Amino acid sequence: MKALPLLLAALTSGVMAEPTTYRKFSVEEREGSLLACHPIAKDKKPLWAKGVAQGVAPERKKDRREPYFEGPITYVRAPRDAGEPFHSHNHQPSITWLPNGDLLAIWYSTKDEKGPELTVLASRLRPGEKEWDASSEFFKAEGRNMHGSSIFHDGSGTIYHFNGMAPEGHRGWDKLALLMRKSSDNGVTWSEPLVADPEYRERNQVIAGMRKTKAGVLIQPCDAVPGGAGGTALNLSRDGGATWTDPGEGKPSPRFTDGAQGLGTIAGIHASVVELKDGDWLAFGRGDDLPGGLAATLDLLSKTVIRNVKLPEQTFEERVEAIEAMAREAGIAKSSLELNWADDEGTQSSMSIRAVPLFYDELSLAELVRYSTDKTKLNYRFRPRGVTFYDATSSKGPAPFQQKFMPQSISNDEGKTWTYAASPFPPIGGGQRLTLLRLQEGPLLLISFTNPDRRKPREGGMEFSRADGSTFTGHGMFAAISEDEGKSWPIRKLITPGAGEFDGGAWTRKFTATPDNAEHAGYLASTQSPDGTIHLISSALHYRFNLAWLQEAAGSP
């Protein structure tokens, strides 16, 4: 049984010890199942536990109306103390703000992602400092792959650390047990690791992005499979972390299709989850991409020229009103798309609107002809359950193929069931992870990438607005803001300093920032500190900005 009370863990390991500063621990097992973990405390404190201020940080006044952007700076820094591990591959981070004003980031460091040497490191950014601390080891059982970490401050002084752990000597992350510990002194001392799931199995690869709902439910995402597609599981606690359950445990694997429902599993791995104001849960993931419905397809066709055929029983004004209504529903703002229309007498009319690429014939079917950059002619036919794409230039005749989009999942029963649909966002791929956050100001913030292939960062792209009303095609990491609980995402901005050479670490490596080129890959994690600053980390870099900056259109090129 996955729920394991804290009391049972205490009975199997003796009396629960007081929180202590430790990074290594021993493991007690029986017949291949994890029983308990025992901290190994040493006299020498790691850097992440030294000189940490206690108490609540003084309130830092910031005018949230003033746009703010800073960075990026590197947070993955080599250790300064002898004997600290630091390998060539540093990846899969998590970040949280702390009551004392610090930021705490953790990530894994390894030579090989499957290797038993994989360990978890940590670093702090202390108030007023311009650089992160050098790294030091944070959590490790010798000879075990510690794959997947998450750290989270619940806003009330408790910091949660969730981590996966493989059997001794095992290579890979397909078999992981789940551990959880807590701190109430800004991450200096920690409780003994609670065994949240004692079985080494799938559905236990921890992903950054723990959340706490209004009802007090802790949500910890974990990949349901070790591969690049197959969904995300959730571990839930309703008692402050004493017990954890997976609502998808033992349920059949879902079929991720548009409009389908699944039991306890989100579409896409590396998923990020938020609670909506009505209590529903919204999630986006990587992989398990879905063919686009109307809203998703029009978003990627924002430069398409639409020409309508005869619309029965409607005046031009009525058609414009209908199209605008559909555009609003789909979250599409008026901008640069030209809509052309001819009335029964052949009189030409046009308007500039980024609208739904939809027009009706007498059968109420939609057809759109689009010319891509190489002038390949494509016919798009909208159908009730998505969009089928026909390549009109194929030598074998019309050949259906599908444009895919990042999947989104919605649950109205706290993760027991999920309904799947295509989002309006492009999919992401290897070396990339999105992040989703509820901002203190109210809106939802999603940060992702314009192109799923990190090896071809200038392919594809997304349309962004400038302050002068013009648009440009940007590439790489972008933010999207929703002010209507995920129904639409009209505000989008490329997250770039505009200039500079940077090393994104891990699978990202070096890139050049320009006004239209941002970091093209990275595993993203985010937190918002009480002063309103949004802290975003990729696989090696730390960005800082606020909502006002996101809402501000880009400047002239």
Coordinates of C-alpha atoms in Angstrom, one line a residue:
M1 CA 0.0 0.0 0.0
K2 CA 1.5 3.3 -1.0
A3 CA 0.2 5.4 1.9
L4 CA 2.7 5.0 4.7
P5 CA 1.9 6.8 7.9
L6 CA 4.7 8.7 9.6
L7 CA 3.9 6.7 12.7
L8 CA 4.6 3.4 10.9
A9 CA 7.9 4.8 9.6
A10 CA 8.9 5.7 13.2
L11 CA 8.0 2.3 14.5
T12 CA 10.2 0.6 11.9
S13 CA 13.2 2.8 12.5
G14 CA 13.0 3.5 16.2
V15 CA 12.1 6.7 17.9
M16 CA 12.0 9.7 15.5
A17 CA 15.1 11.8 15.9
E18 CA 15.1 15.5 16.1
P19 CA 15.8 17.4 12.8
T20 CA 19.5 17.6 12.1
T21 CA 21.8 18.8 9.4
Y22 CA 22.7 15.9 7.2
R23 CA 23.2 15.0 3.5
K24 CA 24.0 11.3 3.6
F25 CA 21.9 8.6 5.0
S26 CA 21.8 4.8 5.3
V27 CA 19.0 2.6 4.1
E28 CA 17.2 -0.2 5.8
E29 CA 15.4 -2.8 3.5
R30 CA 13.6 -6.1 3.8
E31 CA 13.0 -8.4 0.8
G32 CA 13.6 -5.6 -1.7
S33 CA 11.2 -3.1 -0.1
L34 CA 12.4 0.0 1.7
L35 CA 11.8 0.2 5.4
A36 CA 13.6 3.3 6.7
C37 CA 16.3 5.8 6.1
H38 CA 18.8 6.9 8.9
P39 CA 20.6 10.3 8.6
I40 CA 24.4 10.2 8.9
A41 CA 25.3 13.5 10.6
K42 CA 28.8 14.8 10.4
D43 CA 30.6 17.6 12.3
K44 CA 31.4 19.6 9.2
K45 CA 28.4 21.4 7.8
P46 CA 27.9 21.7 4.1
L47 CA 27.9 25.3 2.8
W48 CA 24.1 25.3 2.3
A49 CA 23.7 24.9 6.1
K50 CA 26.3 27.5 7.1
G51 CA 25.6 31.1 8.2
V52 CA 21.9 30.8 7.5
A53 CA 19.8 33.7 8.9
Q54 CA 16.7 32.7 10.8
G55 CA 13.4 34.6 11.3
V56 CA 11.4 36.3 8.6
A57 CA 13.2 38.5 6.1
P58 CA 12.4 42.2 6.3
E59 CA 9.8 43.2 3.8
R60 CA 11.4 44.4 0.6
K61 CA 9.3 47.1 -1.0
K62 CA 9.1 46.9 -4.8
D63 CA 6.7 48.7 -7.1
R64 CA 5.0 45.9 -8.9
R65 CA 3.8 48.3 -11.5
E66 CA 7.4 49.0 -12.6
P67 CA 8.7 46.4 -15.2
Y68 CA 11.7 44.5 -13.8
F69 CA 14.1 42.0 -15.5
E70 CA 17.5 40.9 -14.4
G71 CA 19.9 38.1 -15.5
P72 CA 20.5 35.4 -16.2
I73 CA 23.2 34.5 -13.8
T74 CA 24.6 31.0 -13.1
Y75 CA 23.4 29.1 -10.1
V76 CA 25.1 25.8 -10.9
R77 CA 28.5 26.6 -9.4
A78 CA 31.4 24.3 -8.6
P79 CA 32.1 23.6 -4.9
R80 CA 34.7 25.6 -3.0
D81 CA 35.3 23.0 -0.3
A82 CA 37.5 19.9 -0.8
G83 CA 35.8 16.6 -1.1
E84 CA 32.5 17.9 -2.5
P85 CA 31.1 16.0 -5.5
F86 CA 30.6 17.9 -8.7
H87 CA 30.2 16.0 -12.0
S88 CA 30.0 17.0 -15.6
H89 CA 26.3 16.7 -16.0
N90 CA 24.1 19.0 -13.8
H91 CA 20.4 18.8 -14.5
Q92 CA 16.7 18.6 -13.4
P93 CA 16.6 21.5 -10.9
S94 CA 14.0 22.7 -8.4
I95 CA 13.9 26.1 -6.6
T96 CA 11.9 27.7 -3.7
W97 CA 11.9 31.0 -1.8
L98 CA 12.5 30.7 2.0
P99 CA 11.1 32.8 4.9
N100 CA 14.5 34.4 5.6
G101 CA 14.7 35.8 2.1
D102 CA 17.1 33.2 0.7
L103 CA 16.5 31.2 -2.5
L104 CA 17.4 27.5 -2.3
A105 CA 18.0 25.5 -5.5
I106 CA 18.7 21.8 -5.8
W107 CA 19.6 19.6 -8.8
Y108 CA 21.3 16.4 -9.6
S109 CA 25.0 16.0 -10.6
T110 CA 26.3 13.0 -12.3
K111 CA 28.6 11.5 -15.0
D112 CA 25.8 9.4 -16.4
E113 CA 22.1 10.0 -15.9
K114 CA 21.7 6.2 -15.2
G115 CA 24.7 5.9 -12.9
P116 CA 24.7 5.1 -9.2
E117 CA 27.0 8.1 -8.7
L118 CA 24.1 10.5 -9.3
T119 CA 23.7 12.7 -6.3
V120 CA 21.8 15.9 -5.3
L121 CA 23.5 19.2 -4.8
A122 CA 22.2 22.5 -3.4
S123 CA 23.1 26.2 -3.5
R124 CA 21.7 29.4 -1.9
L125 CA 21.3 32.9 -3.1
R126 CA 21.3 35.0 0.0
P127 CA 19.6 38.5 0.3
G128 CA 21.8 41.2 -1.2
E129 CA 24.3 38.8 -2.8
K130 CA 25.0 39.0 -6.5
E131 CA 26.2 35.4 -6.9
W132 CA 24.8 32.1 -5.7
D133 CA 26.9 30.1 -3.2
A134 CA 29.2 27.4 -4.4
S135 CA 27.4 24.1 -4.5
S136 CA 27.6 21.3 -1.9
E137 CA 26.1 17.9 -1.6
F138 CA 22.5 17.9 -0.3
F139 CA 21.0 14.3 -0.3
K140 CA 22.7 11.0 -1.1
A141 CA 22.6 7.3 -0.2
E142 CA 25.8 5.7 -1.3
G143 CA 25.7 3.5 -4.4
R144 CA 22.2 4.7 -5.4
N145 CA 20.8 6.8 -8.2
M146 CA 19.0 9.7 -6.6
H147 CA 16.9 10.6 -9.6
G148 CA 14.4 13.4 -9.4
S149 CA 14.1 16.2 -6.8
S150 CA 11.5 18.7 -5.7
I151 CA 11.7 21.5 -3.1
F152 CA 8.8 23.6 -1.9
H153 CA 8.0 26.2 0.7
D154 CA 4.3 26.0 1.7
G155 CA 4.2 29.7 2.6
S156 CA 3.8 29.0 6.3
G157 CA 7.4 28.1 7.2
T158 CA 7.6 24.5 6.2
I159 CA 10.0 23.4 3.4
Y160 CA 9.3 20.1 1.8
H161 CA 12.0 18.1 -0.1
F162 CA 10.8 15.1 -2.2
N163 CA 13.3 12.8 -3.9
G164 CA 13.5 9.5 -5.8
M165 CA 16.0 6.7 -5.0
A166 CA 16.9 3.6 -6.9
P167 CA 18.0 0.2 -5.5
E168 CA 21.6 -0.1 -4.6
G169 CA 23.8 -0.4 -7.7
H170 CA 20.8 -0.1 -10.1
R171 CA 21.3 1.8 -13.3
G172 CA 18.5 4.1 -14.4
W173 CA 15.4 5.7 -13.1
D174 CA 12.8 3.0 -14.0
K175 CA 12.8 1.6 -10.4
L176 CA 12.5 4.3 -7.7
A177 CA 11.3 4.6 -4.2
L178 CA 10.0 7.9 -2.8
L179 CA 11.4 9.8 0.1
M180 CA 10.2 13.0 1.7
R181 CA 11.7 15.2 4.5
K182 CA 10.8 18.6 6.0
S183 CA 12.6 21.6 7.4
S184 CA 11.3 24.5 9.6
D185 CA 14.5 26.5 9.9
N186 CA 15.1 27.7 6.3
G187 CA 16.6 24.4 5.2
V188 CA 19.4 24.1 7.8
T189 CA 18.1 21.0 9.6
W190 CA 15.8 18.3 8.2
S191 CA 13.6 15.5 9.5
E192 CA 14.5 11.9 8.9
P193 CA 13.5 10.9 5.3
L194 CA 10.0 9.6 5.4
V195 CA 9.4 6.6 3.1
A196 CA 6.5 7.9 1.0
D197 CA 6.6 4.8 -1.2
P198 CA 8.7 1.8 -0.2
E199 CA 8.5 0.0 -3.5
Y200 CA 11.0 0.5 -6.3
R201 CA 8.9 1.0 -9.3
E202 CA 7.7 3.3 -12.0
R203 CA 5.4 6.3 -11.3
N204 CA 8.1 7.6 -8.9
Q205 CA 10.4 9.9 -10.8
V206 CA 10.0 13.1 -8.9
I207 CA 9.5 16.3 -10.9
A208 CA 9.9 19.9 -9.6
G209 CA 6.7 21.7 -9.0
M210 CA 5.1 20.7 -5.7
R211 CA 1.9 22.7 -5.0
K212 CA -0.5 23.1 -2.1
T213 CA -4.2 23.6 -2.8
K214 CA -6.7 25.8 -1.0
A215 CA -7.9 22.7 0.9
G216 CA -4.4 21.9 2.0
V217 CA -3.7 19.0 -0.4
L218 CA 0.0 18.7 -1.3
I219 CA 0.5 17.8 -4.9
Q220 CA 3.8 16.2 -6.0
P221 CA 4.2 15.3 -9.7
C222 CA 6.2 12.2 -10.7
D223 CA 6.8 10.8 -14.1
A224 CA 4.6 7.7 -14.6
V225 CA 7.1 6.0 -17.0
P226 CA 10.9 6.2 -17.5
G227 CA 10.5 7.1 -21.2
G228 CA 9.7 10.2 -23.2
A229 CA 6.0 9.7 -23.2
G230 CA 3.4 8.0 -21.0
G231 CA 2.2 10.5 -18.6
T232 CA 2.7 12.0 -15.1
A233 CA 1.5 10.5 -11.8
L234 CA 0.6 12.6 -8.8
N235 CA 1.5 11.8 -5.2
L236 CA -1.0 13.5 -2.8
S237 CA -1.0 14.2 0.9
R238 CA -3.9 15.5 2.9
D239 CA -2.2 15.4 6.3
G240 CA 0.8 17.7 5.9
G241 CA 3.1 15.0 4.4
A242 CA 2.5 12.2 6.9
T243 CA 0.9 9.9 4.2
W244 CA 0.9 9.9 0.4
T245 CA -1.3 8.3 -2.1
D246 CA -1.2 8.0 -5.9
P247 CA -4.8 8.2 -7.4
G248 CA -3.6 6.4 -10.5
E249 CA -2.0 3.5 -8.8
G250 CA -3.3 0.2 -10.2
K251 CA -5.4 2.0 -12.8
P252 CA -5.1 1.2 -16.6
S253 CA -2.8 3.3 -18.6
P254 CA -4.8 6.0 -20.4
R255 CA -5.1 6.5 -24.1
F256 CA -4.0 10.1 -24.7
T257 CA -6.5 11.3 -27.3
D258 CA -8.3 14.6 -27.7
G259 CA -11.4 14.6 -25.4
A260 CA -10.6 11.2 -23.8
Q261 CA -10.5 10.6 -20.1
G262 CA -7.9 8.8 -18.0
L263 CA -7.7 7.6 -14.4
G264 CA -5.1 9.2 -12.3
T265 CA -2.5 10.1 -15.0
I266 CA -1.8 13.4 -16.7
A267 CA -0.9 13.5 -20.4
G268 CA 2.8 14.1 -20.9
I269 CA 5.8 13.5 -18.7
H270 CA 7.5 16.2 -16.6
A271 CA 4.1 17.8 -16.1
S272 CA 3.4 20.9 -14.1
V273 CA 0.1 21.4 -12.2
V274 CA -1.9 24.4 -10.8
E275 CA -5.2 24.6 -9.0
L276 CA -7.8 26.8 -10.7
K277 CA -10.1 29.1 -8.8
D278 CA -13.1 26.8 -9.2
G279 CA -11.1 23.9 -7.6
D280 CA -10.2 22.1 -10.9
W281 CA -6.6 21.2 -11.5
L282 CA -4.9 22.1 -14.8
A283 CA -1.7 20.5 -16.1
F284 CA 0.6 20.6 -19.1
G285 CA 3.2 18.0 -20.0
R286 CA 5.9 16.9 -22.5
G287 CA 5.3 14.2 -25.0
D288 CA 1.9 12.5 -25.6
D289 CA 1.3 15.4 -28.0
L290 CA -2.2 15.8 -29.3
P291 CA -3.5 17.0 -32.7
G292 CA -4.8 20.5 -32.4
G293 CA -8.4 21.5 -32.1
L294 CA -9.6 24.8 -33.3
A295 CA -8.0 27.0 -30.6
A296 CA -4.6 25.3 -30.8
T297 CA -4.5 25.2 -34.6
L298 CA -5.3 28.9 -35.1
D299 CA -2.6 29.9 -32.7
L300 CA 0.1 28.3 -34.8
L301 CA -1.4 29.8 -38.0
S302 CA -1.4 33.3 -36.8
K303 CA 0.0 34.6 -40.1
T304 CA -2.4 32.8 -42.3
V305 CA -4.5 34.7 -44.9
I306 CA -8.1 33.5 -44.7
R307 CA -10.5 33.8 -47.6
N308 CA -14.0 32.8 -47.0
V309 CA -16.5 31.2 -49.3
K310 CA -20.2 32.0 -49.2
L311 CA -21.7 32.0 -45.7
P312 CA -25.4 31.3 -45.7
E313 CA -27.9 33.8 -44.2
Q314 CA -25.4 36.1 -42.7
T315 CA -24.4 39.7 -43.3
F316 CA -20.7 40.7 -43.3
E317 CA -21.1 42.4 -39.9
E318 CA -22.7 39.3 -38.5
R319 CA -19.9 37.1 -39.7
V320 CA -17.3 39.5 -38.3
E321 CA -19.1 39.4 -35.0
A322 CA -19.2 35.6 -35.0
I323 CA -15.5 35.4 -35.9
E324 CA -14.5 37.9 -33.2
A325 CA -16.5 36.0 -30.6
M326 CA -14.8 32.7 -31.6
A327 CA -11.4 34.5 -31.5
R328 CA -12.1 35.8 -27.9
E329 CA -13.2 32.3 -26.8
A330 CA -10.0 30.9 -28.2
G331 CA -7.9 33.5 -26.6
I332 CA -6.8 35.2 -29.8
A333 CA -6.2 39.0 -29.7
K334 CA -6.7 41.2 -32.7
S335 CA -3.4 41.8 -34.5
S336 CA -1.9 41.0 -37.9
L337 CA -4.1 38.4 -39.6
E338 CA -6.0 39.7 -42.7
L339 CA -9.4 38.3 -43.3
N340 CA -10.8 38.8 -46.8
W341 CA -14.5 38.4 -47.7
A342 CA -16.5 38.9 -50.8
D343 CA -20.3 39.4 -50.7
D344 CA -22.7 37.9 -53.3
E345 CA -22.1 40.8 -55.7
G346 CA -18.4 40.3 -55.5
T347 CA -17.7 43.4 -53.4
Q348 CA -14.4 42.9 -51.6
S349 CA -14.0 43.7 -47.9
S350 CA -11.2 43.0 -45.5
M351 CA -10.2 43.6 -41.9
S352 CA -7.1 43.0 -39.9
I353 CA -7.8 40.5 -37.2
R354 CA -6.0 37.5 -35.7
A355 CA -9.2 35.5 -35.9
V356 CA -10.3 31.9 -36.0
P357 CA -9.3 30.4 -39.3
L358 CA -12.8 29.2 -39.9
F359 CA -15.4 29.7 -42.6
Y360 CA -18.6 27.9 -43.5
D361 CA -20.0 26.4 -46.6
E362 CA -23.5 25.1 -46.7
L363 CA -22.4 21.9 -44.9
S364 CA -20.8 23.8 -42.1
L365 CA -17.4 22.2 -42.8
A366 CA -14.3 24.3 -42.7
E367 CA -11.4 24.4 -45.1
L368 CA -8.3 26.5 -45.1
V369 CA -5.6 26.8 -47.7
R370 CA -2.2 27.9 -46.3
Y371 CA 1.1 28.5 -48.0
S372 CA 4.1 27.8 -45.8
T373 CA 7.5 29.3 -46.3
D374 CA 8.4 26.9 -49.1
K375 CA 5.0 27.5 -50.7
T376 CA 3.9 24.0 -50.0
K377 CA 0.1 23.9 -50.4
L378 CA -1.7 22.4 -47.4
N379 CA -5.5 21.9 -47.0
Y380 CA -6.8 21.9 -43.4
R381 CA -10.2 20.4 -42.7
F382 CA -11.7 21.0 -39.3
R383 CA -13.6 18.1 -37.9
P384 CA -15.5 17.8 -34.6
R385 CA -12.6 16.1 -32.8
G386 CA -9.6 17.9 -34.1
V387 CA -7.9 18.8 -37.3
T388 CA -6.7 16.6 -40.1
F389 CA -4.0 18.0 -42.4
Y390 CA -3.8 17.0 -46.1
D391 CA -0.7 17.4 -48.1
A392 CA -2.0 18.4 -51.5
T393 CA 1.4 18.1 -53.1
S394 CA 2.1 14.5 -52.3
S395 CA 2.8 12.3 -55.3
K396 CA 0.7 9.6 -53.7
G397 CA -2.3 11.9 -53.5
P398 CA -3.8 13.5 -50.4
A399 CA -1.9 12.1 -47.4
P400 CA -3.3 12.9 -43.9
F401 CA -0.9 14.0 -41.3
Q402 CA -1.4 15.8 -38.0
Q403 CA 0.0 18.9 -36.5
K404 CA 0.8 18.2 -32.8
F405 CA 0.5 20.4 -29.8
M406 CA 1.5 20.2 -26.1
P407 CA -1.1 18.3 -24.2
Q408 CA -3.2 19.8 -21.4
S409 CA -5.1 17.8 -18.8
I410 CA -8.0 19.0 -16.5
S411 CA -9.3 17.2 -13.4
N412 CA -12.4 18.2 -11.4
D413 CA -12.0 15.5 -8.8
E414 CA -8.5 16.2 -7.3
G415 CA -6.6 14.0 -9.8
K416 CA -8.8 10.9 -9.9
T417 CA -9.8 11.5 -13.5
W418 CA -8.3 13.7 -16.2
T419 CA -9.7 15.0 -19.5
Y420 CA -7.2 15.5 -22.3
A421 CA -7.0 18.1 -25.0
A422 CA -4.5 19.9 -27.2
S423 CA -3.2 23.1 -25.7
P424 CA -2.5 26.2 -27.9
F425 CA 1.2 25.7 -27.3
P426 CA 3.9 23.9 -29.4
P427 CA 5.1 20.7 -28.0
I428 CA 8.5 20.4 -26.3
G429 CA 11.1 17.6 -26.5
G430 CA 14.3 16.2 -25.1
G431 CA 16.3 18.5 -22.8
Q432 CA 13.2 20.7 -22.2
R433 CA 10.7 21.0 -19.4
L434 CA 8.0 23.5 -18.9
T435 CA 6.9 25.2 -15.6
L436 CA 3.4 26.4 -14.6
L437 CA 2.8 28.8 -11.7
R438 CA -0.1 30.7 -10.1
L439 CA 1.1 34.3 -9.6
Q440 CA 0.4 36.2 -6.4
E441 CA -1.4 38.8 -8.6
G442 CA -3.9 36.2 -9.8
P443 CA -2.9 35.2 -13.4
L444 CA -1.5 31.9 -14.4
L445 CA 2.1 31.8 -15.9
L446 CA 3.3 29.1 -18.2
I447 CA 6.9 29.1 -19.4
S448 CA 8.0 26.8 -22.2
F449 CA 9.8 26.7 -25.6
T450 CA 8.9 27.6 -29.2
N451 CA 10.5 24.5 -30.8
P452 CA 10.8 20.9 -29.5
D453 CA 14.1 20.2 -31.2
R454 CA 16.9 21.7 -29.2
R455 CA 19.4 20.9 -32.0
K456 CA 17.5 23.2 -34.3
P457 CA 16.8 26.3 -32.2
R458 CA 15.9 28.6 -35.0
E459 CA 13.3 26.4 -36.6
G460 CA 9.6 27.2 -36.1
G461 CA 9.2 30.2 -33.8
M462 CA 6.3 32.1 -32.4
E463 CA 4.8 35.5 -33.1
F464 CA 5.3 38.2 -30.4
S465 CA 4.2 41.8 -30.2
R466 CA 6.3 44.9 -30.0
A467 CA 5.4 48.1 -28.2
D468 CA 4.9 49.9 -31.6
G469 CA 2.2 47.5 -32.7
S470 CA 4.4 45.5 -35.0
T471 CA 5.2 41.8 -34.6
F472 CA 8.2 39.6 -34.9
T473 CA 9.0 35.9 -34.9
G474 CA 10.9 34.8 -31.8
H475 CA 12.7 31.6 -30.9
G476 CA 13.3 29.8 -27.6
M477 CA 12.0 30.3 -24.1
F478 CA 8.7 32.2 -23.8
A479 CA 6.2 33.1 -21.1
A480 CA 2.4 33.0 -21.6
I481 CA -0.1 34.7 -19.2
S482 CA -3.7 33.7 -18.7
E483 CA -6.1 35.9 -16.9
D484 CA -9.1 33.7 -17.3
E485 CA -8.0 30.4 -15.7
G486 CA -6.3 28.9 -18.7
K487 CA -9.1 29.4 -21.2
S488 CA -6.9 31.8 -23.2
W489 CA -3.2 32.9 -23.1
P490 CA -3.2 36.3 -25.0
I491 CA -0.1 37.7 -23.4
R492 CA 3.2 36.1 -24.6
K493 CA 6.7 37.3 -24.3
L494 CA 10.1 35.9 -25.2
I495 CA 12.3 35.6 -22.1
T496 CA 15.7 37.0 -23.2
P497 CA 18.1 39.6 -22.0
G498 CA 18.5 40.7 -25.6
A499 CA 22.2 40.2 -25.9
G500 CA 25.1 38.1 -24.5
E501 CA 26.7 34.7 -24.7
F502 CA 25.6 32.2 -22.1
D503 CA 26.1 28.6 -21.1
G504 CA 22.8 26.9 -20.3
G505 CA 24.5 23.7 -19.0
A506 CA 23.2 20.1 -19.3
W507 CA 21.7 19.5 -22.7
T508 CA 21.4 23.2 -23.6
R509 CA 25.0 24.3 -23.7
K510 CA 26.1 27.6 -25.2
F511 CA 23.7 30.0 -26.9
T512 CA 23.6 33.6 -28.0
A513 CA 20.8 35.9 -26.7
T514 CA 19.3 38.4 -29.1
P515 CA 16.0 40.4 -29.1
D516 CA 14.5 37.5 -31.0
N517 CA 16.5 34.6 -29.6
A518 CA 16.2 33.2 -26.1
E519 CA 17.6 30.1 -24.4
H520 CA 16.4 27.2 -26.5
A521 CA 16.3 24.3 -24.0
G522 CA 16.6 23.6 -20.3
Y523 CA 14.6 22.0 -17.4
L524 CA 12.6 24.9 -16.0
A525 CA 11.5 25.5 -12.4
S526 CA 10.0 28.6 -10.9
T527 CA 8.9 30.3 -7.7
Q528 CA 7.6 33.7 -6.8
S529 CA 9.1 35.5 -3.7
P530 CA 6.9 37.6 -1.5
D531 CA 8.1 40.9 -3.2
G532 CA 6.5 39.7 -6.4
T533 CA 9.7 38.7 -8.2
I534 CA 9.4 35.6 -10.4
H535 CA 12.5 33.5 -10.1
L536 CA 13.0 31.1 -13.1
I537 CA 15.8 28.6 -13.4
S538 CA 16.7 26.5 -16.4
S539 CA 19.4 23.8 -16.2
A540 CA 22.1 26.2 -15.2
L541 CA 20.8 29.8 -15.3
H542 CA 18.6 32.0 -13.0
Y543 CA 16.3 34.7 -14.5
R544 CA 14.4 37.3 -12.4
F545 CA 11.5 39.4 -13.6
N546 CA 8.0 40.5 -12.6
L547 CA 4.5 40.4 -14.0
A548 CA 4.7 44.0 -15.2
W549 CA 7.7 43.1 -17.3
L550 CA 5.8 40.2 -18.8
Q551 CA 2.9 42.4 -19.7
E552 CA 5.1 45.0 -21.3
A553 CA 5.5 44.4 -25.1
A554 CA 9.0 44.0 -26.4
G555 CA 10.9 47.1 -27.6
S556 CA 12.0 47.9 -31.1
P557 CA 14.6 45.5 -32.6

